[in-house]
XYZ file of C-alpha atoms in Angstrom:
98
model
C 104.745 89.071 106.531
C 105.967 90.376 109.933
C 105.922 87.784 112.628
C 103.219 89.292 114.304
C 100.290 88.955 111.731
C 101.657 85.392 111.118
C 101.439 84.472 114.954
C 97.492 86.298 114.953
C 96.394 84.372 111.447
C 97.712 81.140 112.619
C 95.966 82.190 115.745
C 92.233 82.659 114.450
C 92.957 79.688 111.824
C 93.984 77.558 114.837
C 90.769 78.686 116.571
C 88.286 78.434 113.580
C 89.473 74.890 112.794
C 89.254 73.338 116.339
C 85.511 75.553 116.685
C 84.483 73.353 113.955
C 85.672 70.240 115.497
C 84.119 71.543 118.794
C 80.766 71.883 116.749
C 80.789 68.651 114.743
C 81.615 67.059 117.711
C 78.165 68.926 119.454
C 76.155 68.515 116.262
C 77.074 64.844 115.340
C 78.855 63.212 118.017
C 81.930 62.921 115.837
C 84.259 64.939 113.231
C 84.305 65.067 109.982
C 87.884 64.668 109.400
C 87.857 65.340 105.675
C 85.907 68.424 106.366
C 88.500 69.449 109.293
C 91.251 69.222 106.359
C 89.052 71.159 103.793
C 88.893 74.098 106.272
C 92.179 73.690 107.295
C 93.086 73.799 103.337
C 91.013 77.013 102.385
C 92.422 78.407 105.887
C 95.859 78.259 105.068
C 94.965 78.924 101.264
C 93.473 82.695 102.201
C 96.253 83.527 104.864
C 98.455 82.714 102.148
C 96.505 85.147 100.457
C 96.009 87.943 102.547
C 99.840 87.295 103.617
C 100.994 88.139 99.679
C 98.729 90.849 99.556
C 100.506 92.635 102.535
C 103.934 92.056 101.205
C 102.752 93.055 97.807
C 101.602 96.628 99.584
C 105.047 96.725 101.903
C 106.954 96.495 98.268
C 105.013 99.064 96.282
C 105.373 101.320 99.745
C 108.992 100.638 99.444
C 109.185 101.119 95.791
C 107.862 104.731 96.087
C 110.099 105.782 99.010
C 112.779 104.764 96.783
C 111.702 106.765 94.503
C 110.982 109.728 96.112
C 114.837 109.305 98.257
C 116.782 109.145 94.736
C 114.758 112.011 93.564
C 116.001 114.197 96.637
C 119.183 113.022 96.516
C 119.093 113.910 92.730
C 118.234 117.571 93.719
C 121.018 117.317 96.488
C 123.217 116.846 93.878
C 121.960 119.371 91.646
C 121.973 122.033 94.192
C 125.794 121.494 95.264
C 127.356 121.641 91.592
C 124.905 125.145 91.155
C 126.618 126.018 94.844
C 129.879 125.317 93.641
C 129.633 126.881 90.127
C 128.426 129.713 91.493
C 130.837 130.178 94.268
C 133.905 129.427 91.735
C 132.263 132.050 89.249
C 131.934 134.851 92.053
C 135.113 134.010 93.320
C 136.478 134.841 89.746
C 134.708 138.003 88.654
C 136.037 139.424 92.408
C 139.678 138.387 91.634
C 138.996 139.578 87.825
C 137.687 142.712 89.075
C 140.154 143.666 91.933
Protein backbone atom coordinates (compact mmCIF):
# COMPACT_ATOMS: atom_id res chain seq x y z
CA UNK A 1 0.00 0.00 0.00
CA UNK A 2 1.53 3.42 -0.83
CA UNK A 3 2.41 5.44 2.20
CA UNK A 4 -0.19 7.75 1.66
CA UNK A 5 -3.41 5.56 2.08
CA UNK A 6 -1.55 3.98 5.08
CA UNK A 7 -0.94 7.50 6.77
CA UNK A 8 -5.09 8.43 5.86
CA UNK A 9 -6.41 4.74 7.24
CA UNK A 10 -4.36 4.97 10.28
CA UNK A 11 -5.70 8.45 10.27
CA UNK A 12 -9.63 7.78 10.35
CA UNK A 13 -8.85 4.48 12.52
CA UNK A 14 -6.95 6.77 14.94
CA UNK A 15 -9.97 9.11 14.88
CA UNK A 16 -12.85 6.49 15.05
CA UNK A 17 -11.20 4.77 18.04
CA UNK A 18 -10.53 7.86 20.27
CA UNK A 19 -14.49 9.18 19.01
CA UNK A 20 -15.56 6.18 20.79
CA UNK A 21 -13.59 6.80 23.83
CA UNK A 22 -14.77 10.48 23.56
CA UNK A 23 -18.43 9.01 23.54
CA UNK A 24 -18.17 6.34 26.23
CA UNK A 25 -16.58 8.73 28.17
CA UNK A 26 -19.96 11.28 27.46
CA UNK A 27 -22.38 8.37 27.64
CA UNK A 28 -20.99 6.52 30.78
CA UNK A 29 -18.52 8.50 32.49
CA UNK A 30 -15.86 5.93 31.69
CA UNK A 31 -14.41 3.58 28.75
CA UNK A 32 -14.94 0.47 27.97
CA UNK A 33 -11.50 -0.64 27.48
CA UNK A 34 -12.29 -4.08 26.11
CA UNK A 35 -14.61 -2.46 23.70
CA UNK A 36 -11.78 0.27 22.76
CA UNK A 37 -9.57 -2.97 21.81
CA UNK A 38 -12.49 -4.72 19.91
CA UNK A 39 -12.74 -1.64 17.62
CA UNK A 40 -9.31 -1.16 17.52
CA UNK A 41 -9.13 -5.07 16.44
CA UNK A 42 -11.87 -4.99 13.61
CA UNK A 43 -10.15 -1.48 12.68
CA UNK A 44 -6.94 -2.74 11.93
CA UNK A 45 -8.57 -6.14 10.73
CA UNK A 46 -10.53 -4.19 7.62
CA UNK A 47 -7.53 -1.78 6.77
CA UNK A 48 -5.71 -4.87 6.54
CA UNK A 49 -8.33 -5.70 4.29
CA UNK A 50 -8.95 -2.98 2.13
CA UNK A 51 -4.94 -2.59 2.16
CA UNK A 52 -4.64 -6.34 0.32
CA UNK A 53 -7.34 -5.55 -1.82
CA UNK A 54 -5.43 -2.50 -3.31
CA UNK A 55 -2.23 -4.35 -3.74
CA UNK A 56 -4.14 -7.25 -5.13
CA UNK A 57 -5.58 -4.57 -7.95
CA UNK A 58 -1.86 -2.75 -8.31
CA UNK A 59 -0.60 -6.56 -9.21
CA UNK A 60 -3.28 -7.64 -11.66
CA UNK A 61 -2.73 -3.83 -13.20
CA UNK A 62 0.84 -4.74 -13.37
CA UNK A 63 0.32 -8.18 -14.60
CA UNK A 64 -1.56 -6.90 -17.72
CA UNK A 65 0.92 -4.12 -18.62
CA UNK A 66 3.32 -6.85 -18.65
CA UNK A 67 1.53 -8.46 -20.79
CA UNK A 68 0.58 -6.13 -23.16
CA UNK A 69 4.76 -4.66 -23.14
CA UNK A 70 6.07 -8.34 -24.09
CA UNK A 71 3.40 -8.56 -26.64
CA UNK A 72 4.74 -5.25 -28.39
CA UNK A 73 8.01 -6.04 -27.96
CA UNK A 74 7.12 -9.48 -29.54
CA UNK A 75 5.80 -7.58 -32.67
CA UNK A 76 9.02 -5.33 -32.46
CA UNK A 77 10.79 -8.23 -32.99
CA UNK A 78 8.74 -9.65 -35.59
CA UNK A 79 8.71 -6.59 -37.63
CA UNK A 80 12.69 -6.17 -37.71
CA UNK A 81 13.55 -9.88 -38.91
CA UNK A 82 10.48 -9.18 -41.83
CA UNK A 83 12.61 -5.64 -42.30
CA UNK A 84 15.69 -7.38 -42.55
CA UNK A 85 14.57 -10.38 -44.70
CA UNK A 86 13.14 -8.26 -46.88
CA UNK A 87 15.86 -5.79 -47.28
CA UNK A 88 18.54 -8.80 -47.72
CA UNK A 89 16.05 -10.39 -50.37
CA UNK A 90 15.72 -7.00 -52.43
CA UNK A 91 19.16 -6.38 -52.04
CA UNK A 92 19.73 -9.81 -53.83
CA UNK A 93 17.26 -9.92 -56.70
CA UNK A 94 18.94 -6.14 -57.60
CA UNK A 95 22.52 -7.59 -57.53
CA UNK A 96 20.99 -10.91 -59.28
CA UNK A 97 19.38 -8.82 -61.76
CA UNK A 98 22.09 -6.16 -62.62
Amino acid sequence: MASGHRGHALLLGLVTVLGQIVWMRLARGEAAWAQVAILVGVTAALGTVFALNFTIGHLRAAREQVKRLGAHQERERVARDMHDILGHTLSTMTVNWV
